[in-house]
Amino acid sequence: MVNILHRVGIKSSSLNDAHKALTTREGLSAWWTNDTQGEGEVVGRVLKFRFGAGGIDMKVLELDPAKRVLWQVVDGPEEWIGTKVNFDLKQEGDWTIILFKHQGWKEPVEFMHHCSTKWAVVLLSLKSLLETGKGAPAPNDIKLDSWE
Amino acid sequence: MVNILHRVGIKSSSLNDAHKALTTREGLSAWWTNDTQGEGEVVGRVLKFRFGAGGIDMKVLELDPAKRVLWQVVDGPEEWIGTKVNFDLKQEGDWTIILFKHQGWKEPVEFMHHCSTKWAVVLLSLKSLLETGKGAPAPNDIKLDSWE
């Protein structure tokens, strides 16, 4: 099993604001994809992220306000099914830190390389949303290659 | 051992231009850090990347024009020493694809999470340089947290 890891700091934000951006439909649609459906504020419910051609469904596995959000992929690209997406939050001085892990990839395939960079792109959008009020969710995200 | 993986596509570029950006001092200083010294076009030589507070020295291990660039870290942050940084290049239709791997991390420490996101930031700068003629090398890069 291999994992995608990231860490972003958000200046002058709060743990609550970060948690809200990771759990509410309004928040999620302002940094990941405009087309976000479902419910992220209740354990057991499913969030539906759509991107033109395809989509990803995530079941909410754990919620620890201002501390942790854990999802499991229940539908989407074959390589993603069953993997988990984890956000750990903490405050360090003036910075809200998000430690990110997309865990449980079977193999480090080329698509995993792509997804690693793409997660950085969307986490930078989340950082921008929380720092400036404006993210760059799909379809206005940076396109990395012909796979998008 | 754990690895940082990324994949970026560069539209309407060429393998030669990408190789040049990864091997010449002029190229490297236009996307990673303004303060790039040393020599990247000869196997066995050392490149010196500097970032205000610290720096990283990379020995050139392999060069395969328009195909591969491989460095080994010989000085820099403790966790980086001995690790390898690999760029594989290939053409896919209108896109030049860079497959990136920073391999040989002993443990998935928090600093590795940071470096994973930071590599994405500098690879996006490389993409921008090759697509538009303008990168965002340090000190004009996106700062991720208080560690920079």
CSV table of N, CA and C in Angstrom, one decimal, chain A residues 5-9 90 92 95 97 99-100 108 110 112-114 116-117 120-121 124 127 142-147, chain B residues 5-9 90 92 95 97 99-100 108 110 112-114 116-117 120-121 124 127 142-147:
chain,number,residue,atom,x,y,z
A,5,LEU,N,0.8,12.1,0.3
A,5,LEU,CA,0.9,12.9,1.5
A,5,LEU,C,1.0,14.4,1.1
A,6,HIS,N,0.4,15.3,1.8
A,6,HIS,CA,0.6,16.7,1.6
A,6,HIS,C,0.4,17.5,2.9
A,7,ARG,N,0.9,18.7,3.0
A,7,ARG,CA,0.8,19.6,4.1
A,7,ARG,C,0.7,21.0,3.6
A,8,VAL,N,-0.4,21.7,4.0
A,8,VAL,CA,-0.5,23.1,3.7
A,8,VAL,C,-0.9,23.9,4.9
A,9,GLY,N,-0.3,25.1,5.0
A,9,GLY,CA,-0.6,26.0,6.1
A,9,GLY,C,-1.5,27.1,5.6
A,90,LYS,N,-4.5,21.2,12.7
A,90,LYS,CA,-4.0,21.7,14.0
A,90,LYS,C,-3.6,23.1,13.8
A,92,GLU,N,-0.8,26.1,14.5
A,92,GLU,CA,0.6,26.3,14.9
A,92,GLU,C,0.9,27.8,14.8
A,95,TRP,N,-0.8,29.9,12.0
A,95,TRP,CA,-1.1,29.1,10.9
A,95,TRP,C,-2.0,27.9,11.3
A,97,ILE,N,-2.8,24.3,10.1
A,97,ILE,CA,-2.0,23.3,9.4
A,97,ILE,C,-3.0,22.2,9.0
A,99,LEU,N,-2.8,18.5,7.5
A,99,LEU,CA,-2.0,17.3,7.1
A,99,LEU,C,-2.9,16.4,6.3
A,100,PHE,N,-2.6,16.1,5.1
A,100,PHE,CA,-3.4,15.4,4.2
A,100,PHE,C,-2.9,14.0,3.9
A,108,PRO,N,1.9,2.2,-7.0
A,108,PRO,CA,2.3,3.5,-7.4
A,108,PRO,C,2.2,3.7,-8.9
A,110,GLU,N,1.0,5.3,-12.7
A,110,GLU,CA,1.1,6.6,-13.2
A,110,GLU,C,0.0,7.5,-12.8
A,112,MET,N,-1.5,7.5,-10.1
A,112,MET,CA,-1.3,8.0,-8.7
A,112,MET,C,-0.4,9.2,-8.7
A,113,HIS,N,0.6,9.2,-9.6
A,113,HIS,CA,1.5,10.4,-9.7
A,113,HIS,C,0.6,11.6,-10.1
A,114,HIS,N,-0.3,11.4,-11.0
A,114,HIS,CA,-1.2,12.5,-11.4
A,114,HIS,C,-2.0,13.0,-10.3
A,116,SER,N,-1.5,12.7,-7.1
A,116,SER,CA,-0.7,13.4,-6.1
A,116,SER,C,-0.6,14.9,-6.4
A,117,THR,N,-0.2,15.2,-7.7
A,117,THR,CA,-0.1,16.6,-8.1
A,117,THR,C,-1.4,17.3,-8.0
A,120,ALA,N,-2.5,18.4,-4.7
A,120,ALA,CA,-1.8,19.6,-4.3
A,120,ALA,C,-2.5,20.8,-4.9
A,121,VAL,N,-2.9,20.7,-6.2
A,121,VAL,CA,-3.6,21.8,-6.8
A,121,VAL,C,-4.9,22.1,-6.0
A,124,LEU,N,-4.1,23.7,-2.7
A,124,LEU,CA,-3.7,25.2,-2.8
A,124,LEU,C,-5.0,26.0,-3.1
A,127,LYS,N,-6.4,26.5,0.4
A,127,LYS,CA,-5.6,27.5,1.1
A,127,LYS,C,-6.0,28.9,0.6
A,142,ILE,N,-6.6,24.3,-12.3
A,142,ILE,CA,-5.4,24.1,-13.2
A,142,ILE,C,-5.5,22.7,-13.8
A,143,LYS,N,-5.5,22.6,-15.1
A,143,LYS,CA,-5.5,21.3,-15.7
A,143,LYS,C,-4.1,20.8,-15.9
A,144,LEU,N,-3.8,19.6,-15.4
A,144,LEU,CA,-2.4,19.1,-15.4
A,144,LEU,C,-2.0,18.4,-16.7
A,145,ASP,N,-3.0,17.8,-17.4
A,145,ASP,CA,-2.6,17.0,-18.5
A,145,ASP,C,-3.9,16.6,-19.3
A,146,SER,N,-3.7,15.7,-20.3
A,146,SER,CA,-4.8,15.4,-21.2
A,146,SER,C,-5.8,14.4,-20.5
A,147,TRP,N,-5.5,14.0,-19.3
A,147,TRP,CA,-6.4,13.1,-18.6
A,147,TRP,C,-7.6,13.9,-18.0
B,5,LEU,N,5.6,11.3,-5.4
B,5,LEU,CA,5.3,11.1,-6.8
B,5,LEU,C,4.5,12.3,-7.3
B,6,HIS,N,4.9,12.7,-8.6
B,6,HIS,CA,4.0,13.7,-9.2
B,6,HIS,C,4.0,13.5,-10.7
B,7,ARG,N,3.1,14.1,-11.4
B,7,ARG,CA,3.0,14.0,-12.9
B,7,ARG,C,2.4,15.3,-13.4
B,8,VAL,N,3.2,16.0,-14.2
B,8,VAL,CA,2.6,17.2,-14.8
B,8,VAL,C,2.8,17.1,-16.3
B,9,GLY,N,1.8,17.7,-17.0
B,9,GLY,CA,1.8,17.8,-18.5
B,9,GLY,C,2.0,19.2,-18.9
B,90,LYS,N,8.4,12.2,-21.4
B,90,LYS,CA,7.9,11.5,-22.6
B,90,LYS,C,6.8,12.4,-23.3
B,92,GLU,N,3.2,12.8,-25.2
B,92,GLU,CA,1.9,12.2,-25.4
B,92,GLU,C,1.1,13.1,-26.2
B,95,TRP,N,1.2,16.9,-25.6
B,95,TRP,CA,1.7,17.2,-24.2
B,95,TRP,C,3.1,16.6,-24.0
B,97,ILE,N,5.1,15.1,-21.0
B,97,ILE,CA,4.7,14.6,-19.7
B,97,ILE,C,6.0,14.5,-18.8
B,99,LEU,N,7.2,12.8,-15.4
B,99,LEU,CA,6.9,11.9,-14.3
B,99,LEU,C,8.0,12.1,-13.3
B,100,PHE,N,7.6,12.5,-12.1
B,100,PHE,CA,8.6,12.9,-11.1
B,100,PHE,C,8.6,12.0,-9.9
B,108,PRO,N,7.7,8.5,6.5
B,108,PRO,CA,6.8,9.5,6.0
B,108,PRO,C,6.5,10.6,7.1
B,110,GLU,N,6.4,14.4,8.9
B,110,GLU,CA,5.6,15.6,8.6
B,110,GLU,C,6.3,16.4,7.5
B,112,MET,N,8.1,15.4,5.2
B,112,MET,CA,7.9,14.8,3.8
B,112,MET,C,6.5,15.3,3.3
B,113,HIS,N,5.5,15.4,4.1
B,113,HIS,CA,4.2,15.9,3.6
B,113,HIS,C,4.4,17.3,3.0
B,114,HIS,N,5.1,18.1,3.8
B,114,HIS,CA,5.4,19.5,3.3
B,114,HIS,C,6.1,19.4,1.9
B,116,SER,N,6.3,17.2,-0.3
B,116,SER,CA,5.4,16.7,-1.4
B,116,SER,C,4.6,17.8,-2.0
B,117,THR,N,4.0,18.6,-1.2
B,117,THR,CA,3.2,19.7,-1.7
B,117,THR,C,4.1,20.8,-2.3
B,120,ALA,N,5.1,19.9,-5.8
B,120,ALA,CA,4.0,20.2,-6.7
B,120,ALA,C,4.0,21.7,-7.1
B,121,VAL,N,4.3,22.5,-6.1
B,121,VAL,CA,4.3,24.0,-6.3
B,121,VAL,C,5.4,24.3,-7.3
B,124,LEU,N,4.6,23.0,-10.8
B,124,LEU,CA,3.6,23.9,-11.5
B,124,LEU,C,4.3,25.2,-12.0
B,127,LYS,N,5.9,24.0,-15.2
B,127,LYS,CA,4.9,23.9,-16.2
B,127,LYS,C,4.6,25.3,-16.8
B,142,ILE,N,5.0,30.2,-4.0
B,142,ILE,CA,4.0,30.2,-3.0
B,142,ILE,C,4.6,29.6,-1.7
B,143,LYS,N,4.4,30.3,-0.6
B,143,LYS,CA,4.9,29.8,0.7
B,143,LYS,C,3.8,29.0,1.3
B,144,LEU,N,4.1,27.8,1.7
B,144,LEU,CA,3.1,26.8,2.2
B,144,LEU,C,2.8,27.0,3.7
B,145,ASP,N,3.8,27.4,4.5
B,145,ASP,CA,3.7,27.4,5.9
B,145,ASP,C,4.8,28.1,6.6
B,146,SER,N,4.9,28.1,7.9
B,146,SER,CA,5.9,28.8,8.6
B,146,SER,C,7.3,28.2,8.5
B,147,TRP,N,7.4,27.0,7.9
B,147,TRP,CA,8.7,26.4,7.7
B,147,TRP,C,9.5,27.0,6.6
